[in-house]
PDB file of C-alpha atoms in Angstrom:
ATOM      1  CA  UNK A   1       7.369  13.154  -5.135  1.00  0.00           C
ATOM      2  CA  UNK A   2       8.544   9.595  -5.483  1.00  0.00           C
ATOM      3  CA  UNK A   3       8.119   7.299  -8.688  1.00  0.00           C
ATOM      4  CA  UNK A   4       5.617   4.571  -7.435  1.00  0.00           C
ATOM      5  CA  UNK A   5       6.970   2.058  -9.369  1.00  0.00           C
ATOM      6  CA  UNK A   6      10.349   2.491  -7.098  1.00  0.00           C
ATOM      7  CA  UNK A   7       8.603   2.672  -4.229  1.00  0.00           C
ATOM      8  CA  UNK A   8       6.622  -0.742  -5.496  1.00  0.00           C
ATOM      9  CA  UNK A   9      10.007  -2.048  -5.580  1.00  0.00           C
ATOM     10  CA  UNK A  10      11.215  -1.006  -2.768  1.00  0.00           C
ATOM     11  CA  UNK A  11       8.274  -2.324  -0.782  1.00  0.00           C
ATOM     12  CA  UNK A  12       8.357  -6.067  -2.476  1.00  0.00           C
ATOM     13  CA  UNK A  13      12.152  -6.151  -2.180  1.00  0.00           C
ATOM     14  CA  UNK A  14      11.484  -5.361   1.725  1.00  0.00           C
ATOM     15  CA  UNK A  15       8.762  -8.128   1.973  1.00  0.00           C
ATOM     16  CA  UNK A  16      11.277 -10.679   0.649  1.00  0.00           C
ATOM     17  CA  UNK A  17      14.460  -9.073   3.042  1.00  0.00           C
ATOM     18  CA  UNK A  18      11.917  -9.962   5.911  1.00  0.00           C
ATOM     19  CA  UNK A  19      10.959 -13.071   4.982  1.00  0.00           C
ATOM     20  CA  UNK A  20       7.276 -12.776   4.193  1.00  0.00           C
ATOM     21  CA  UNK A  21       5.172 -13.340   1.228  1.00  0.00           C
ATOM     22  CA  UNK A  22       4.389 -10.963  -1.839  1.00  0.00           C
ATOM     23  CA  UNK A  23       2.465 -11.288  -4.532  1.00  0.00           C
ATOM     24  CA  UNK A  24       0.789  -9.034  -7.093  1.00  0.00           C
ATOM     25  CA  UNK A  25      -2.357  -8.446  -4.913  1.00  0.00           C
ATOM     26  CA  UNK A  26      -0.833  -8.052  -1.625  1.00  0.00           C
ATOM     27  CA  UNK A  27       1.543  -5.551  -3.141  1.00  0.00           C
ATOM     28  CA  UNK A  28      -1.373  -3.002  -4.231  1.00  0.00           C
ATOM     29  CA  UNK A  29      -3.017  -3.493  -0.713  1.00  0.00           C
ATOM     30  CA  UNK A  30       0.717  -2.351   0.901  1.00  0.00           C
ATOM     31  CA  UNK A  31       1.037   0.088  -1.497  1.00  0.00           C
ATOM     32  CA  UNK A  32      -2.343   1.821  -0.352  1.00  0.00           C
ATOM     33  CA  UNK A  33      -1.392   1.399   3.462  1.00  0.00           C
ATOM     34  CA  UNK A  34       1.756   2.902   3.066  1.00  0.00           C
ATOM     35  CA  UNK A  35       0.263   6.291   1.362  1.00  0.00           C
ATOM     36  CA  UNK A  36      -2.113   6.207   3.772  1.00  0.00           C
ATOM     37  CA  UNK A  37      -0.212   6.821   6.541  1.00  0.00           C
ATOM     38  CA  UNK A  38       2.796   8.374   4.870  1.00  0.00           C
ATOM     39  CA  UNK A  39      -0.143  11.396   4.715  1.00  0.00           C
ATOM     40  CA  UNK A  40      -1.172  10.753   8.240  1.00  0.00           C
ATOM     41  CA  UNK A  41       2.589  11.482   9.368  1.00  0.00           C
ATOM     42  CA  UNK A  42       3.122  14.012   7.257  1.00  0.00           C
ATOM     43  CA  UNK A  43       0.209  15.652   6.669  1.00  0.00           C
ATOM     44  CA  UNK A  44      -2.636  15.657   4.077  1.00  0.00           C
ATOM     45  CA  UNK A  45      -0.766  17.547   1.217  1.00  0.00           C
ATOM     46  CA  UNK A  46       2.196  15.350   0.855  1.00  0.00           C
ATOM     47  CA  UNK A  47       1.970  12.319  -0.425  1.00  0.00           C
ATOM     48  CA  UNK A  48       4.687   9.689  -0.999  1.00  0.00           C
ATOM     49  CA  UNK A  49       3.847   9.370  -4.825  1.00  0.00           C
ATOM     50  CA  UNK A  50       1.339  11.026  -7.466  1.00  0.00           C
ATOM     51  CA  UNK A  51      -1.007   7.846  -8.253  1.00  0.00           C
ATOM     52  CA  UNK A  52      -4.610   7.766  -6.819  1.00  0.00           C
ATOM     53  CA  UNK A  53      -5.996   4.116  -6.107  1.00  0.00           C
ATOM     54  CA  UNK A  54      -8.691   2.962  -7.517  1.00  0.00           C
ATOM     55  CA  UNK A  55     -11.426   1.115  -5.898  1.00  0.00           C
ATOM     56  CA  UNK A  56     -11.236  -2.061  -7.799  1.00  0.00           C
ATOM     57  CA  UNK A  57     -13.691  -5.113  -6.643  1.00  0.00           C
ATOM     58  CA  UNK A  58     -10.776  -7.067  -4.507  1.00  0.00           C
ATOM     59  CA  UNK A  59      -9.747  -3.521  -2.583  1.00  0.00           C
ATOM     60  CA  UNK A  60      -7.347  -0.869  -3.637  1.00  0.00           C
ATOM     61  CA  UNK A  61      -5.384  -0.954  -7.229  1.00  0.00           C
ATOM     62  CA  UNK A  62      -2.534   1.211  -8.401  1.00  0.00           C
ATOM     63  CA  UNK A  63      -3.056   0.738 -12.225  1.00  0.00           C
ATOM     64  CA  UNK A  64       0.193   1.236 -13.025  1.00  0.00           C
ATOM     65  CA  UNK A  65       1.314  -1.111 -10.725  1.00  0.00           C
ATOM     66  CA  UNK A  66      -1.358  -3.783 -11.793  1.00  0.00           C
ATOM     67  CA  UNK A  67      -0.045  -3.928 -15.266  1.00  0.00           C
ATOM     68  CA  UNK A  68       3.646  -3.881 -14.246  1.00  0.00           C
ATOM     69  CA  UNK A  69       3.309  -7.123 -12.362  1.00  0.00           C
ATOM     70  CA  UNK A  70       0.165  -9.344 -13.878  1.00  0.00           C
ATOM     71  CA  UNK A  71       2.418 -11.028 -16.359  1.00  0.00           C
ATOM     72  CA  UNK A  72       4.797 -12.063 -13.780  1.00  0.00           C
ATOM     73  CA  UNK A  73       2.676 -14.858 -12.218  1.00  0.00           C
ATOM     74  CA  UNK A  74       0.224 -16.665 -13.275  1.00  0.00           C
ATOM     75  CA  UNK A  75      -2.115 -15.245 -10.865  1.00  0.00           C
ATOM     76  CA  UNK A  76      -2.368 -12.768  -8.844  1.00  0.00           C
ATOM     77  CA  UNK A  77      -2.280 -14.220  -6.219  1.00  0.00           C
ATOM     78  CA  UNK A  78       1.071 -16.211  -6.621  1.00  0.00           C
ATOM     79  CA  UNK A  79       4.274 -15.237  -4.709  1.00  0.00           C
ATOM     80  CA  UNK A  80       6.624 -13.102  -6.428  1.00  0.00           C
ATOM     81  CA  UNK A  81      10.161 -13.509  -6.453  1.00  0.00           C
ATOM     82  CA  UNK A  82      13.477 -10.882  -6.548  1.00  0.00           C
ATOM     83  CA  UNK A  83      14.185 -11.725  -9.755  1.00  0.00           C
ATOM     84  CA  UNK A  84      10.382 -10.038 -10.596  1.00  0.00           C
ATOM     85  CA  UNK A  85      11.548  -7.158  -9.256  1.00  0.00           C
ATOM     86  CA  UNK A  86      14.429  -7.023 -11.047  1.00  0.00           C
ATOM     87  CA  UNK A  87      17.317  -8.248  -8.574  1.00  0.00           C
ATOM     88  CA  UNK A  88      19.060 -11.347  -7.174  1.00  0.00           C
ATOM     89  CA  UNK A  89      20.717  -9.099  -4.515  1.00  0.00           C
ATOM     90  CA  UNK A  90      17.632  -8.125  -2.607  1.00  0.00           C
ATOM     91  CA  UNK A  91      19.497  -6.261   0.255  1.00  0.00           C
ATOM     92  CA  UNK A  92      21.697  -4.291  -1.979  1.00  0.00           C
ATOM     93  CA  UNK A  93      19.131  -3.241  -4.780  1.00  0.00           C
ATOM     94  CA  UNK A  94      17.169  -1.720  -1.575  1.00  0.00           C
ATOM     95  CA  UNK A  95      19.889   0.039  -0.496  1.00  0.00           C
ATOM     96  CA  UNK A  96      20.471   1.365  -3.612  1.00  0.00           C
ATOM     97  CA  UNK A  97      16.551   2.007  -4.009  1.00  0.00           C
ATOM     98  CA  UNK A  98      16.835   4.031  -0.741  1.00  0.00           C
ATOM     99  CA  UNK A  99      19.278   6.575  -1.849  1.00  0.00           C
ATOM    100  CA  UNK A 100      17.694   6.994  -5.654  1.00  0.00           C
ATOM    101  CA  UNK A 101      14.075   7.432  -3.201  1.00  0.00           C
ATOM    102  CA  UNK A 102      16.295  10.105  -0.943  1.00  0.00           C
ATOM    103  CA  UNK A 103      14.109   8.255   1.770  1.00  0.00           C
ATOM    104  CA  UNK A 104      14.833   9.822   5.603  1.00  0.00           C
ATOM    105  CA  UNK A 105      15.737   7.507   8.283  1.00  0.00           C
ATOM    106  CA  UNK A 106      11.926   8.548   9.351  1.00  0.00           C
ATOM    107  CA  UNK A 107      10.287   7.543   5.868  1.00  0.00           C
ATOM    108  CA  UNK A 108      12.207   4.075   5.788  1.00  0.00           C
ATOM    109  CA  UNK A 109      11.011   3.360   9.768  1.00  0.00           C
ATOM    110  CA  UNK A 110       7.585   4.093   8.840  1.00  0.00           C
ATOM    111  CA  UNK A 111       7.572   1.927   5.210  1.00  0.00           C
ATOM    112  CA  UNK A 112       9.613  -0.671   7.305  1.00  0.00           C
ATOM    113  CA  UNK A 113       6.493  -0.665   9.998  1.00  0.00           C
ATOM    114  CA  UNK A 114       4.016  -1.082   7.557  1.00  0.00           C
ATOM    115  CA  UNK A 115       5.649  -3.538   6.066  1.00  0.00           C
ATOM    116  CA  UNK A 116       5.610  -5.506   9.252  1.00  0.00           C
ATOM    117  CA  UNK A 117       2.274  -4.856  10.285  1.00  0.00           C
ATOM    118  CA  UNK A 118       0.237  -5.125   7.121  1.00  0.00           C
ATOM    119  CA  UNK A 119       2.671  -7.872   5.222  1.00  0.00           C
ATOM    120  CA  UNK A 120       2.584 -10.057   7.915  1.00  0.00           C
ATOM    121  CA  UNK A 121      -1.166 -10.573   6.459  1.00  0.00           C
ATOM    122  CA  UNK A 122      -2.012 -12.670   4.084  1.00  0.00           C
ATOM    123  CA  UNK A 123      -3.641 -10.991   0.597  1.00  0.00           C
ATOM    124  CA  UNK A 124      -6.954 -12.098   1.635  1.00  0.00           C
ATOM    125  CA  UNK A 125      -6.850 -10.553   4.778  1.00  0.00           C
ATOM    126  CA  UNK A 126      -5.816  -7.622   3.289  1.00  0.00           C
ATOM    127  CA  UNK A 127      -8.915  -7.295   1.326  1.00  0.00           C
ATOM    128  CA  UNK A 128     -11.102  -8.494   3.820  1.00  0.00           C
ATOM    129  CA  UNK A 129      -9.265  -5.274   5.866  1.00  0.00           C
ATOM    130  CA  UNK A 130      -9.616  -2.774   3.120  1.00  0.00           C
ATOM    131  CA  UNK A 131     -13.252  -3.498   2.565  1.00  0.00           C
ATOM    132  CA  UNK A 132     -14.485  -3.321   5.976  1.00  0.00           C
ATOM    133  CA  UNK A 133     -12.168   0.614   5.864  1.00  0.00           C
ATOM    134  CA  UNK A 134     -14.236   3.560   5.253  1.00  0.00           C
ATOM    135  CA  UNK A 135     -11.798   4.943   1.794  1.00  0.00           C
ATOM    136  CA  UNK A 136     -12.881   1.564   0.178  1.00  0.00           C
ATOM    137  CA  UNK A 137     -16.437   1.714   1.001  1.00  0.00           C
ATOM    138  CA  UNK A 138     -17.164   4.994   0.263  1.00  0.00           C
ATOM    139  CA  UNK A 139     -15.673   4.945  -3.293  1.00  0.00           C
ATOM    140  CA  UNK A 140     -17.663   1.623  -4.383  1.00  0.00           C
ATOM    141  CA  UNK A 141     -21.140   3.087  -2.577  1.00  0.00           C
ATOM    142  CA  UNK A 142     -23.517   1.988  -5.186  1.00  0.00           C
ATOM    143  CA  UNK A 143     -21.835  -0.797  -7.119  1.00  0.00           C
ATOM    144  CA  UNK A 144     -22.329  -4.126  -7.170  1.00  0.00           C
ATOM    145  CA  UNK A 145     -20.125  -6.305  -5.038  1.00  0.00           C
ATOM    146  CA  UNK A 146     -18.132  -7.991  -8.204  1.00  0.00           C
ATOM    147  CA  UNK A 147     -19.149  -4.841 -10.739  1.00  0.00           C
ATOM    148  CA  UNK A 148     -15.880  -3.454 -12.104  1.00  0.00           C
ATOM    149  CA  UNK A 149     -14.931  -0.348 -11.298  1.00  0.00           C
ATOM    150  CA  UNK A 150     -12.318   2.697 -12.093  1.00  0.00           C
ATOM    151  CA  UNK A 151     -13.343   5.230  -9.487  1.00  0.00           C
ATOM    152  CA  UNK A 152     -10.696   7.113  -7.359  1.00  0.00           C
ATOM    153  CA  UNK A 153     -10.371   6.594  -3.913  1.00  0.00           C
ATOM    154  CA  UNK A 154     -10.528  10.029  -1.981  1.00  0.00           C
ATOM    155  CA  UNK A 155      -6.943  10.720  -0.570  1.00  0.00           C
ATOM    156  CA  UNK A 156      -8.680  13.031   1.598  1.00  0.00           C
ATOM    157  CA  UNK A 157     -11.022  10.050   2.711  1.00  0.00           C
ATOM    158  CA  UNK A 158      -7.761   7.847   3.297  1.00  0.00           C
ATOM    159  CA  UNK A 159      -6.065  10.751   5.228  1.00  0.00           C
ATOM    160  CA  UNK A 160      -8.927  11.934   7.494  1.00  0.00           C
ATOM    161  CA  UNK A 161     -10.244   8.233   8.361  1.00  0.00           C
ATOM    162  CA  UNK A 162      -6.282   6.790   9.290  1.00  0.00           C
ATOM    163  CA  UNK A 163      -5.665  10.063  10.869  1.00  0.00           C
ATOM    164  CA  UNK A 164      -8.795   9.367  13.183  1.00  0.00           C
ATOM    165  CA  UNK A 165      -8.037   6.184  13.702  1.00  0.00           C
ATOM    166  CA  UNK A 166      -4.126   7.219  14.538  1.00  0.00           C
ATOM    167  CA  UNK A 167      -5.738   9.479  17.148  1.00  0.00           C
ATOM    168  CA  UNK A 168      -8.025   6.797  19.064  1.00  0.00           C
ATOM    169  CA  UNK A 169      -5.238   4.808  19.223  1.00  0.00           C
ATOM    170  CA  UNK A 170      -2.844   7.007  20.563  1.00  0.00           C
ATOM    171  CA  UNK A 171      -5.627   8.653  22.905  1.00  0.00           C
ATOM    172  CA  UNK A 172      -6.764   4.428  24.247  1.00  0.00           C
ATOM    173  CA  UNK A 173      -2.750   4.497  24.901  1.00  0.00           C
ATOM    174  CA  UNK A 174      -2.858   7.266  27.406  1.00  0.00           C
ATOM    175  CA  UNK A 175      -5.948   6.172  28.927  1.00  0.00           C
ATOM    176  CA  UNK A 176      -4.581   3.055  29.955  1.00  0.00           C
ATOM    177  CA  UNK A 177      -1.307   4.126  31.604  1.00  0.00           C
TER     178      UNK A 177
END
């Protein structure tokens, strides 16, 4: 089990290394993605770190995470920078991040892909994404749109609907060779 916090890092640090943007929001939203489908590729039982998001009124929140990184912008929404994560040396601090994480060469491609594919987005689409996902939905069933909220989302929810959704994928790929 991997500290979130360095995986947080780790995750950031890669935005920046590619070029894209990341700020306190869009870093919960990645953070959520990437347990998602760490579980999907390696199965319900292991997950990348302990924490459980909560369903918080703009999408997913690690708490821990939240608190970390509120008082380093103004907002939320503003970008972080590698000095907020603790570096100037952005490609070095990952690579030392990498070996403290003992990531494989298969964890890194997968956190590397989801990095691409969901930080490409900007935070708003992220939470427009997350709250049109089932995990999301079914742990704020009942609340208000803007009513505050601490409740878990289900990792079992998170692994069963991006597993499905893994599947259809893979299964529209064969269908159209």
């Amino acid at each position: 089990m991997r500290d979130i916090k360095d995986i947080a890092r780790y995750v950031g640090l890669s935005l920046i290394a590619k070029g894209l943007t990341v700020s306190p929001l869009k870093l919960q939203k990645l953070l959520y993605y990437v347990q998602s489908w760490y579980m999907v590729f390696n199965g319900r039982q292991n997950t990348l770190f302990a924490q459980v998001p909560q369903a918080w009124v703009n999408g997913p929140v690690y708490p821990e995470i939240y608190y970390q990184y509120r008082d380093k912008v103004s907002n939320m929404c503003d970008h972080l920078t590698a000095k907020d994560f603790d570096t100037e040396d952005v490609n070095a601090t990952l690579a030392e991040l990498a070996l403290k994480l003992q990531l494989t060469a298969d964890e890194t491609e997968l956190l590397d892909s989801i990095v691409m594919l969901y930080g490409s987005k900007s935070q708003n689409g992220l939470i427009f994404l997350t709250h049109a996902e089932l995990p999301w939905v079914e742990a704020r069933e009942g609340l208000a749109p803007y009513q505050r909220s601490e409740r878990e989302i289900s990792l079992d929810t998170m692994h069963d609907y991006y597993k499905a959704r893994h599947e259809r994928n893979k299964q529209k790929k064969v269908m159209e060779q």
